[in-house]
Amino acid sequence: MSGVLPEPSPTHYPALVTCPSGPLVIPTSPADAAAPLRLSLIIPTYNEGKNVGELVKQLTALLDPVIGDGYELIVVDDDSPDRTWELAAQIALTTPKLRVIRRQGEKGLSTAVIRGWQAARGEILAVIDADLQHPPEVTVGLFNALAGQVDLAVGSRHVAGGGVSDWSFARRILSRGAQFLGLLLLPGVLGRVSDPMSGYFMVRRSAIAGAPLSPLGYKILLEVIGRGRIRSIAEVGYVFRERTEGESKVTWRLYPQYLRHLVRLRLTTPAAARFIRFALVGLSGVVVDMAALYFLSDPRSLGLGLTRSKVMAAELAIVNNFLWNDAWTFRDLVGGQKGARLKLRRFVKFNIICGVGLALNVVLLNLQFNLLHIDRYVANLIAIGAVTIWNYWFNLKLSWRGSSA
Ligand code: GDD
Ligand code: MN
């Protein structure tokens, strides 16, 4: 009879931690609040048996002199066929700073990172790829950046000291194309860092605790910037190295996932709610404009000249919109700029920007109607849409000086 060895019981490995479950929310205090650490670095793995040992060795050699006992490494393995989790748990027998989660029944890079953060004991939460494509030395720079005032430190391929080692032209184009598309859809998220696709970063727990995260696919950093309370960001350059062992898990499936993630963030982050408030205020302005035009120009009421009436009606609508936007749409940004003089200044800027918007509206309508022969009502709708975005963007940046789009 051939002897079948029983599966080694997980109890053989003291480093194994039960995978957190439930909603993807980071707790405000560290998992073991009695002994909080300064840093928890998550290493997500899928079939990284050939890399994880070397990475852990390099990381401890780098971090021990800087942080001493104040940090932990957590491998989150999605029950890899090559049993990465078991190898990591064995390494942990001699590297007590390493803990291991063998995750079963749930898959995916972004959620693996969040599960790791939920089990983390650190005040700073971080992530690094397991395959040595992220140079381990950069962790020290990222950690030091967070010792200052910033809430988030991102390893970036697109700042001084950064780059990609040997990417094909096609891969560069795909990567930049994905970034550009994201920038169009979510300028307030992707525009804040030079490398929003980075999977190498550290964030302060306090900046993301309590926020319900709902990531899709690979780009966990988008979720952190989109839903976290990130006031300031530092970037540290790094060169994305070539893989020498194991295989990349990037497939074509990830591109539609990325798109869905962008759209979901667009629709569910506070920035989206702000734009909806702005658009609703705009609609109220249309009502004010119409009513005023009636009272001023209609022969059955004041019967003033049409142009004079329209200018006054538009101005009334602008005043109406300003008051609502100041009190509602941008109320959180008014915080430090209270006082009548500052309010007047915001109003003047709002007035100018909307005035330019009005001129733009007329020009766009004419171009579409006369040059492109688009139906006048369709053309007007397009012009109104474009001018709403114009008004929103410039007023956000100039009148209320907000950073979120
Ligand atoms: N637990 C878990 N579950 N880990 C995963 C999974 C998963 O489903 N998929 C991938 N990983 C792990 C890999 O084992 C590796 O450690 C890391 O996540 C990155 O996976 P790769 O497949 O090597 O990705 P990449 O090299 O193409 O992309 C990386 O670089 C990008 C820079 O453009 C990732 O780090 C991206 O996040 C990063 O943006
Ligand atoms: Mn990789």
CSV table of C-alpha atoms and ligand atoms in Angstrom, one decimal:
chain,number,residue,atom,x,y,z
A,1,MET,CA,0.0,0.0,0.0
A,2,SER,CA,1.5,3.3,-1.0
A,3,GLY,CA,1.6,5.7,2.0
A,4,VAL,CA,-0.2,9.0,1.5
A,5,LEU,CA,1.2,11.7,3.7
A,6,PRO,CA,-1.4,13.7,5.6
A,7,GLU,CA,-1.5,17.5,4.8
A,8,PRO,CA,0.6,19.2,7.4
A,9,SER,CA,-1.7,20.9,9.9
A,10,PRO,CA,-1.6,24.7,9.9
A,11,THR,CA,-1.1,24.5,13.7
A,12,HIS,CA,2.5,23.6,12.9
A,13,TYR,CA,3.1,27.1,11.9
A,14,PRO,CA,2.7,29.7,14.6
A,15,ALA,CA,3.0,32.6,12.0
A,16,LEU,CA,-0.3,31.7,10.3
A,17,VAL,CA,-2.9,34.3,11.0
A,18,THR,CA,-6.6,33.8,10.3
A,19,CYS,CA,-7.8,35.9,7.3
A,20,PRO,CA,-10.1,38.7,8.3
A,21,SER,CA,-13.5,38.6,6.8
A,22,GLY,CA,-16.5,40.8,6.5
A,23,PRO,CA,-16.6,44.3,4.9
A,24,LEU,CA,-13.3,45.7,3.5
A,25,VAL,CA,-12.8,48.4,6.1
A,26,ILE,CA,-9.6,49.2,7.9
A,27,PRO,CA,-10.1,49.5,11.7
A,28,THR,CA,-9.1,52.7,13.4
A,29,SER,CA,-6.8,51.1,15.9
A,30,PRO,CA,-4.3,48.4,15.0
A,31,ALA,CA,-5.3,44.7,15.3
A,32,ASP,CA,-3.3,44.3,18.5
A,33,ALA,CA,-3.7,47.8,20.0
A,34,ALA,CA,-1.8,46.9,23.2
A,35,ALA,CA,1.4,46.8,21.2
A,36,PRO,CA,1.0,48.9,18.1
A,37,LEU,CA,3.9,48.8,15.6
A,38,ARG,CA,5.1,51.6,13.4
A,39,LEU,CA,4.8,49.8,10.1
A,40,SER,CA,3.0,46.8,8.6
A,41,LEU,CA,4.2,45.9,5.1
A,42,ILE,CA,1.9,43.6,3.1
A,43,ILE,CA,3.4,41.2,0.6
A,44,PRO,CA,0.6,39.8,-1.6
A,45,THR,CA,1.6,36.6,-3.3
A,46,TYR,CA,0.3,34.1,-5.9
A,47,ASN,CA,2.8,31.4,-6.8
A,48,GLU,CA,5.8,33.4,-5.6
A,49,GLY,CA,7.6,30.5,-3.9
A,50,LYS,CA,10.8,31.3,-5.8
A,51,ASN,CA,10.8,35.0,-4.7
A,52,VAL,CA,9.3,35.3,-1.2
A,53,GLY,CA,12.3,34.0,0.7
A,54,GLU,CA,14.8,36.4,-1.0
A,55,LEU,CA,12.5,39.3,-0.6
A,56,VAL,CA,11.9,38.7,3.1
A,57,LYS,CA,15.7,38.4,3.6
A,58,GLN,CA,16.4,41.7,1.8
A,59,LEU,CA,13.6,43.5,3.6
A,60,THR,CA,14.6,42.5,7.1
A,61,ALA,CA,18.2,43.4,6.4
A,62,LEU,CA,17.1,46.9,5.3
A,63,LEU,CA,14.4,47.6,7.9
A,64,ASP,CA,15.9,46.1,11.0
A,65,PRO,CA,18.5,48.9,11.3
A,66,VAL,CA,15.9,51.6,10.7
A,67,ILE,CA,12.8,50.4,12.6
A,68,GLY,CA,14.1,47.6,14.9
A,69,ASP,CA,11.3,45.7,16.3
A,70,GLY,CA,8.7,48.3,15.3
A,71,TYR,CA,7.5,46.6,12.1
A,72,GLU,CA,6.0,43.5,10.7
A,73,LEU,CA,5.8,41.8,7.3
A,74,ILE,CA,2.6,40.0,6.3
A,75,VAL,CA,2.5,37.7,3.4
A,76,VAL,CA,-1.1,37.3,2.1
A,77,ASP,CA,-1.2,34.3,-0.2
A,78,ASP,CA,-4.3,33.2,-2.1
A,79,ASP,CA,-3.7,29.6,-1.4
A,80,SER,CA,-1.2,29.3,-4.2
A,81,PRO,CA,-0.8,25.9,-5.9
A,82,ASP,CA,3.0,26.2,-5.3
A,83,ARG,CA,2.2,26.6,-1.6
A,84,THR,CA,3.9,30.0,-1.2
A,85,TRP,CA,2.0,30.4,2.1
A,86,GLU,CA,3.6,27.3,3.6
A,87,LEU,CA,7.1,28.3,2.5
A,88,ALA,CA,6.5,31.7,4.1
A,89,ALA,CA,5.3,30.1,7.3
A,90,GLN,CA,8.4,28.0,7.4
A,91,ILE,CA,10.6,31.1,6.9
A,92,ALA,CA,8.7,32.8,9.7
A,93,LEU,CA,9.9,30.1,12.1
A,94,THR,CA,13.3,31.9,12.0
A,95,THR,CA,11.9,35.4,11.1
A,96,PRO,CA,9.4,36.2,13.8
A,97,LYS,CA,8.6,39.6,12.2
A,98,LEU,CA,6.9,37.7,9.4
A,99,ARG,CA,3.3,36.7,9.6
A,100,VAL,CA,1.3,34.8,7.0
A,101,ILE,CA,-2.3,34.7,5.9
A,102,ARG,CA,-3.4,31.7,3.8
A,103,ARG,CA,-6.5,33.1,2.2
A,104,GLN,CA,-9.1,30.6,0.9
A,105,GLY,CA,-12.4,31.4,-0.8
A,106,GLU,CA,-11.5,34.9,-1.8
A,107,LYS,CA,-9.1,36.0,-4.5
A,108,GLY,CA,-7.5,39.1,-6.1
A,109,LEU,CA,-4.6,41.4,-5.5
A,110,SER,CA,-6.4,44.4,-4.1
A,111,THR,CA,-8.6,42.6,-1.6
A,112,ALA,CA,-5.5,40.6,-0.5
A,113,VAL,CA,-3.8,43.8,0.4
A,114,ILE,CA,-6.8,45.0,2.3
A,115,ARG,CA,-7.2,41.8,4.2
A,116,GLY,CA,-3.5,42.1,5.2
A,117,TRP,CA,-4.1,45.7,6.4
A,118,GLN,CA,-7.0,44.5,8.5
A,119,ALA,CA,-4.8,42.1,10.3
A,120,ALA,CA,-2.0,44.6,10.6
A,121,ARG,CA,-0.7,46.0,13.9
A,122,GLY,CA,1.0,49.0,12.4
A,123,GLU,CA,0.2,52.7,12.3
A,124,ILE,CA,1.6,52.8,8.7
A,125,LEU,CA,0.1,50.4,6.2
A,126,ALA,CA,2.2,49.5,3.2
A,127,VAL,CA,2.4,47.1,0.2
A,128,ILE,CA,5.2,45.7,-2.0
A,129,ASP,CA,5.1,43.2,-4.8
A,130,ALA,CA,6.6,39.8,-3.8
A,131,ASP,CA,8.5,39.3,-7.1
A,132,LEU,CA,11.4,41.7,-6.5
A,133,GLN,CA,10.2,44.0,-9.3
A,134,HIS,CA,9.9,46.7,-6.6
A,135,PRO,CA,13.4,47.4,-5.3
A,136,PRO,CA,13.3,46.7,-1.6
A,137,GLU,CA,15.7,49.6,-0.8
A,138,VAL,CA,13.0,52.1,-1.6
A,139,THR,CA,10.9,51.0,1.4
A,140,VAL,CA,13.3,53.0,3.6
A,141,GLY,CA,12.7,56.2,1.5
A,142,LEU,CA,9.0,55.6,1.6
A,143,PHE,CA,9.0,55.1,5.4
A,144,ASN,CA,11.1,58.2,6.0
A,145,ALA,CA,8.8,60.2,3.9
A,146,LEU,CA,5.9,59.2,6.2
A,147,ALA,CA,7.9,60.1,9.3
A,148,GLY,CA,7.3,63.7,8.1
A,149,GLN,CA,3.9,65.3,7.5
A,150,VAL,CA,2.6,63.4,4.5
A,151,ASP,CA,-0.3,60.9,4.6
A,152,LEU,CA,0.8,58.8,1.7
A,153,ALA,CA,4.2,58.0,0.1
A,154,VAL,CA,4.1,56.5,-3.4
A,155,GLY,CA,6.9,54.6,-5.2
A,156,SER,CA,6.9,56.2,-8.6
A,157,ARG,CA,8.3,55.2,-12.0
A,158,HIS,CA,7.7,58.7,-13.3
A,159,VAL,CA,9.7,61.0,-11.1
A,160,ALA,CA,13.4,61.6,-10.8
A,161,GLY,CA,15.2,58.3,-10.1
A,162,GLY,CA,12.3,56.3,-11.5
A,163,GLY,CA,11.7,54.3,-14.6
A,164,VAL,CA,11.0,51.0,-16.2
A,165,SER,CA,13.9,48.7,-17.0
A,166,ASP,CA,13.0,46.9,-20.2
A,167,TRP,CA,9.4,47.4,-21.2
A,168,SER,CA,8.3,47.0,-24.8
A,169,PHE,CA,6.9,50.0,-26.6
A,170,ALA,CA,3.4,48.3,-26.6
A,171,ARG,CA,3.5,47.9,-22.8
A,172,ARG,CA,4.6,51.4,-22.2
A,173,ILE,CA,1.7,52.7,-24.4
A,174,LEU,CA,-0.8,50.5,-22.7
A,175,SER,CA,0.3,51.6,-19.3
A,176,ARG,CA,0.3,55.3,-20.2
A,177,GLY,CA,-3.0,54.9,-22.1
A,178,ALA,CA,-4.6,53.4,-19.0
A,179,GLN,CA,-3.3,56.3,-17.0
A,180,PHE,CA,-4.5,58.9,-19.5
A,181,LEU,CA,-8.0,57.4,-19.6
A,182,GLY,CA,-8.1,57.4,-15.8
A,183,LEU,CA,-7.0,61.1,-15.8
A,184,LEU,CA,-9.9,62.0,-18.0
A,185,LEU,CA,-12.4,60.2,-15.9
A,186,LEU,CA,-11.0,61.0,-12.4
A,187,PRO,CA,-8.6,63.9,-12.6
A,188,GLY,CA,-9.0,64.5,-8.8
A,189,VAL,CA,-7.7,61.0,-8.1
A,190,LEU,CA,-5.2,60.2,-10.8
A,191,GLY,CA,-4.0,63.8,-11.1
A,192,ARG,CA,-2.6,63.8,-7.6
A,193,VAL,CA,0.3,61.4,-8.3
A,194,SER,CA,2.7,60.9,-11.2
A,195,ASP,CA,2.3,57.1,-11.1
A,196,PRO,CA,-1.3,56.2,-10.1
A,197,MET,CA,-0.7,52.6,-11.3
A,198,SER,CA,1.9,52.0,-8.6
A,199,GLY,CA,1.5,49.0,-6.4
A,200,TYR,CA,4.3,50.2,-4.1
A,201,PHE,CA,3.3,52.6,-1.4
A,202,MET,CA,2.8,53.4,2.3
A,203,VAL,CA,-0.2,55.2,3.8
A,204,ARG,CA,-1.1,56.4,7.3
A,205,ARG,CA,-3.7,54.2,8.9
A,206,SER,CA,-5.6,57.2,10.1
A,207,ALA,CA,-6.0,58.4,6.5
A,208,ILE,CA,-7.9,55.3,5.4
A,209,ALA,CA,-9.4,53.9,8.6
A,210,GLY,CA,-13.2,53.6,8.5
A,211,ALA,CA,-13.6,54.2,4.8
A,212,PRO,CA,-15.4,51.4,3.1
A,213,LEU,CA,-13.1,50.2,0.3
A,214,SER,CA,-14.4,48.5,-2.7
A,215,PRO,CA,-11.6,47.8,-5.1
A,216,LEU,CA,-11.6,45.8,-8.3
A,217,GLY,CA,-8.6,44.2,-9.9
A,218,TYR,CA,-5.1,45.5,-9.4
A,219,LYS,CA,-5.1,49.2,-8.7
A,220,ILE,CA,-5.5,49.5,-5.0
A,221,LEU,CA,-3.8,52.9,-4.9
A,222,LEU,CA,-6.7,54.5,-6.7
A,223,GLU,CA,-9.0,53.3,-4.0
A,224,VAL,CA,-6.7,54.7,-1.3
A,225,ILE,CA,-6.5,58.1,-2.9
A,226,GLY,CA,-10.2,58.1,-4.0
A,227,ARG,CA,-11.7,57.1,-0.7
A,228,GLY,CA,-9.0,58.0,1.9
A,229,ARG,CA,-8.5,61.4,3.6
A,230,ILE,CA,-5.2,62.0,1.9
A,231,ARG,CA,-4.0,65.6,2.5
A,232,SER,CA,-0.5,65.4,1.3
A,233,ILE,CA,1.5,63.0,-0.8
A,234,ALA,CA,5.2,62.3,-1.3
A,235,GLU,CA,6.7,60.4,-4.2
A,236,VAL,CA,9.9,58.4,-4.3
A,237,GLY,CA,11.4,57.4,-7.6
A,238,TYR,CA,12.1,53.7,-8.3
A,239,VAL,CA,13.0,51.6,-11.3
A,240,PHE,CA,10.5,48.8,-12.0
A,241,ARG,CA,12.8,45.8,-12.4
A,242,GLU,CA,12.4,42.8,-14.6
A,243,ARG,CA,11.1,39.6,-13.1
A,244,THR,CA,13.6,36.8,-12.9
A,245,GLU,CA,11.5,34.2,-11.2
A,246,GLY,CA,7.8,33.2,-11.5
A,247,GLU,CA,5.2,34.7,-13.8
A,248,SER,CA,3.2,37.9,-13.9
A,249,LYS,CA,-0.5,37.5,-13.3
A,250,VAL,CA,-1.4,40.4,-15.5
A,251,THR,CA,-3.9,39.3,-18.2
A,252,TRP,CA,-6.2,41.0,-20.6
A,253,ARG,CA,-9.0,40.4,-18.1
A,254,LEU,CA,-7.5,43.2,-16.0
A,255,TYR,CA,-8.2,46.0,-18.5
A,256,PRO,CA,-12.0,45.8,-18.4
A,257,GLN,CA,-11.7,45.4,-14.6
A,258,TYR,CA,-9.7,48.6,-14.4
A,259,LEU,CA,-12.3,50.4,-16.5
A,260,ARG,CA,-15.1,49.2,-14.2
A,261,HIS,CA,-13.1,50.3,-11.2
A,262,LEU,CA,-12.6,53.8,-12.6
A,263,VAL,CA,-16.3,54.2,-13.3
A,264,ARG,CA,-17.3,52.9,-9.9
A,265,LEU,CA,-15.0,55.3,-8.2
A,266,ARG,CA,-16.3,58.1,-10.4
A,267,LEU,CA,-19.8,57.4,-9.3
A,268,THR,CA,-19.3,56.7,-5.6
A,269,THR,CA,-16.6,59.0,-4.3
A,270,PRO,CA,-17.4,62.4,-2.6
A,271,ALA,CA,-16.0,64.2,-5.7
A,272,ALA,CA,-18.8,62.7,-7.8
A,273,ALA,CA,-21.4,63.9,-5.2
A,274,ARG,CA,-19.9,67.4,-5.4
A,275,PHE,CA,-20.3,67.5,-9.1
A,276,ILE,CA,-23.9,66.3,-8.8
A,277,ARG,CA,-24.6,69.1,-6.3
A,278,PHE,CA,-23.1,71.6,-8.7
A,279,ALA,CA,-25.2,70.3,-11.5
A,280,LEU,CA,-28.4,70.5,-9.4
A,281,VAL,CA,-27.6,74.1,-8.4
A,282,GLY,CA,-27.1,74.8,-12.1
A,283,LEU,CA,-30.6,73.5,-12.8
A,284,SER,CA,-32.0,75.7,-10.1
A,285,GLY,CA,-30.3,78.6,-11.9
A,286,VAL,CA,-32.2,77.7,-15.1
A,287,VAL,CA,-35.5,78.1,-13.2
A,288,VAL,CA,-34.4,81.4,-11.7
A,289,ASP,CA,-33.3,82.6,-15.1
A,290,MET,CA,-36.6,81.6,-16.7
A,291,ALA,CA,-38.8,83.1,-14.0
A,292,ALA,CA,-36.8,86.4,-14.0
A,293,LEU,CA,-37.0,86.6,-17.8
A,294,TYR,CA,-40.7,86.3,-17.5
A,295,PHE,CA,-41.1,89.0,-14.9
A,296,LEU,CA,-38.8,91.4,-16.6
A,297,SER,CA,-39.6,91.0,-20.3
A,298,ASP,CA,-43.1,89.6,-20.6
A,299,PRO,CA,-45.6,92.1,-21.9
A,300,ARG,CA,-48.0,90.9,-19.2
A,301,SER,CA,-45.5,92.0,-16.5
A,302,LEU,CA,-42.7,94.6,-16.7
A,303,GLY,CA,-42.3,94.4,-20.5
A,304,LEU,CA,-38.6,95.5,-20.5
A,305,GLY,CA,-36.4,94.9,-23.6
A,306,LEU,CA,-35.4,91.3,-24.2
A,307,THR,CA,-31.6,91.8,-24.1
A,308,ARG,CA,-31.6,93.9,-21.0
A,309,SER,CA,-34.0,91.4,-19.3
A,310,LYS,CA,-31.8,88.5,-20.3
A,311,VAL,CA,-28.7,90.1,-18.9
A,312,MET,CA,-30.4,90.8,-15.6
A,313,ALA,CA,-32.0,87.3,-15.5
A,314,ALA,CA,-28.6,85.7,-16.1
A,315,GLU,CA,-27.0,87.8,-13.4
A,316,LEU,CA,-29.8,86.8,-10.9
A,317,ALA,CA,-29.2,83.1,-11.8
A,318,ILE,CA,-25.5,83.6,-11.2
A,319,VAL,CA,-26.2,85.1,-7.8
A,320,ASN,CA,-28.6,82.3,-7.0
A,321,ASN,CA,-26.0,79.6,-8.1
A,322,PHE,CA,-23.2,81.3,-6.1
A,323,LEU,CA,-25.2,81.3,-2.9
A,324,TRP,CA,-26.1,77.7,-3.2
A,325,ASN,CA,-22.7,76.6,-4.3
A,326,ASP,CA,-21.0,78.5,-1.5
A,327,ALA,CA,-23.4,77.1,1.2
A,328,TRP,CA,-23.7,73.6,-0.2
A,329,THR,CA,-21.6,72.4,-3.1
A,330,PHE,CA,-18.3,73.6,-1.8
A,331,ARG,CA,-19.2,74.2,1.9
A,332,ASP,CA,-16.3,72.0,3.1
A,333,LEU,CA,-13.8,74.1,1.2
A,334,VAL,CA,-15.1,77.4,2.6
A,335,GLY,CA,-14.0,76.3,6.1
A,336,GLY,CA,-10.8,78.4,6.4
A,337,GLN,CA,-12.1,81.3,4.1
A,338,LYS,CA,-14.9,82.7,6.1
A,339,GLY,CA,-15.7,86.4,6.3
A,340,ALA,CA,-17.6,88.8,4.0
A,341,ARG,CA,-14.6,90.1,2.0
A,342,LEU,CA,-13.5,86.6,1.1
A,343,LYS,CA,-17.0,85.6,0.2
A,344,LEU,CA,-17.2,88.7,-2.1
A,345,ARG,CA,-14.0,87.7,-3.7
A,346,ARG,CA,-15.3,84.2,-4.4
A,347,PHE,CA,-18.4,85.7,-5.8
A,348,VAL,CA,-16.5,88.0,-8.2
A,349,LYS,CA,-14.4,85.1,-9.4
A,350,PHE,CA,-17.5,82.9,-9.8
A,351,ASN,CA,-19.2,85.7,-11.8
A,352,ILE,CA,-16.2,86.1,-14.1
A,353,ILE,CA,-15.8,82.4,-14.7
A,354,CYS,CA,-19.5,81.9,-15.4
A,355,GLY,CA,-19.5,85.0,-17.7
A,356,VAL,CA,-16.7,83.4,-19.8
A,357,GLY,CA,-18.7,80.2,-19.7
A,358,LEU,CA,-21.7,82.0,-21.1
A,359,ALA,CA,-19.6,83.3,-24.0
A,360,LEU,CA,-18.2,79.9,-24.6
A,361,ASN,CA,-21.7,78.5,-24.7
A,362,VAL,CA,-22.6,80.8,-27.5
A,363,VAL,CA,-19.5,80.1,-29.4
A,364,LEU,CA,-19.9,76.3,-29.1
A,365,LEU,CA,-23.5,76.4,-30.1
A,366,ASN,CA,-22.6,78.4,-33.2
A,367,LEU,CA,-19.7,76.2,-34.2
A,368,GLN,CA,-21.8,73.1,-33.9
A,369,PHE,CA,-24.8,74.5,-35.6
A,370,ASN,CA,-23.2,76.4,-38.4
A,371,LEU,CA,-20.1,74.4,-39.1
A,372,LEU,CA,-21.0,70.9,-38.2
A,373,HIS,CA,-24.7,71.2,-38.9
A,374,ILE,CA,-25.7,69.5,-35.7
A,375,ASP,CA,-29.4,69.9,-34.7
A,376,ARG,CA,-29.6,73.1,-32.7
A,377,TYR,CA,-31.1,71.5,-29.6
A,378,VAL,CA,-28.7,68.7,-29.5
A,379,ALA,CA,-25.9,71.2,-30.1
A,380,ASN,CA,-27.2,73.3,-27.2
A,381,LEU,CA,-27.3,70.3,-24.9
A,382,ILE,CA,-23.7,69.5,-25.8
A,383,ALA,CA,-22.7,73.1,-25.3
A,384,ILE,CA,-24.4,73.3,-21.9
A,385,GLY,CA,-22.7,70.0,-20.8
A,386,ALA,CA,-19.3,71.3,-21.9
A,387,VAL,CA,-19.8,74.7,-20.1
A,388,THR,CA,-21.0,73.0,-17.0
A,389,ILE,CA,-17.7,71.1,-16.8
A,390,TRP,CA,-15.8,74.3,-17.6
A,391,ASN,CA,-17.6,76.2,-14.9
A,392,TYR,CA,-17.2,73.4,-12.4
A,393,TRP,CA,-13.5,72.9,-12.9
A,394,PHE,CA,-12.5,76.5,-12.9
A,395,ASN,CA,-14.6,77.4,-10.0
A,396,LEU,CA,-13.4,74.5,-8.0
A,397,LYS,CA,-9.8,75.4,-8.7
A,398,LEU,CA,-10.0,79.2,-8.6
A,399,SER,CA,-13.0,80.3,-6.7
A,400,TRP,CA,-13.0,77.6,-3.9
A,401,ARG,CA,-9.5,76.3,-4.5
A,402,GLY,CA,-10.3,72.7,-3.9
A,403,SER,CA,-8.1,69.8,-4.8
A,404,SER,CA,-10.7,67.1,-5.4
A,405,ALA,CA,-12.5,66.8,-8.7
B,1,GDD,N1,-2.7,37.4,-2.9
B,1,GDD,C1,-2.7,37.6,-4.3
B,1,GDD,N2,-3.8,37.4,-5.0
B,1,GDD,N3,-1.5,38.2,-4.8
B,1,GDD,C2,-1.5,38.4,-6.1
B,1,GDD,C3,-2.7,38.2,-7.0
B,1,GDD,C4,-3.8,37.6,-6.4
B,1,GDD,O1,-4.8,37.3,-7.0
B,1,GDD,N4,-2.3,38.5,-8.2
B,1,GDD,C5,-1.1,39.0,-8.2
B,1,GDD,N5,-0.6,38.9,-6.9
B,1,GDD,C6,0.7,39.3,-6.4
B,1,GDD,C7,1.9,38.8,-7.2
B,1,GDD,O2,2.3,37.5,-6.7
B,1,GDD,C8,2.9,39.8,-7.0
B,1,GDD,O3,3.6,39.7,-5.8
B,1,GDD,C9,2.1,41.1,-7.0
B,1,GDD,O4,0.8,40.7,-6.7
B,1,GDD,C10,2.1,41.8,-8.4
B,1,GDD,O5,1.7,40.9,-9.4
B,1,GDD,P1,2.3,40.8,-10.9
B,1,GDD,O6,1.5,39.8,-11.6
B,1,GDD,O7,3.8,40.5,-10.7
B,1,GDD,O8,2.0,42.2,-11.4
B,1,GDD,P2,2.9,43.2,-12.3
B,1,GDD,O9,4.3,43.0,-12.1
B,1,GDD,O10,2.4,43.2,-13.7
B,1,GDD,O11,2.3,44.6,-11.8
B,1,GDD,C11,2.8,45.2,-10.6
B,1,GDD,O12,3.4,46.4,-11.0
B,1,GDD,C12,2.5,47.4,-11.3
B,1,GDD,C13,3.3,48.6,-11.8
B,1,GDD,O13,2.7,48.9,-13.0
B,1,GDD,C14,1.7,45.4,-9.5
B,1,GDD,O14,2.3,45.7,-8.3
B,1,GDD,C15,0.9,46.5,-9.8
B,1,GDD,O15,0.1,46.8,-8.6
B,1,GDD,C16,1.7,47.7,-10.2
B,1,GDD,O16,0.9,48.7,-10.4
B,2,MN,MN,5.4,41.7,-11.0
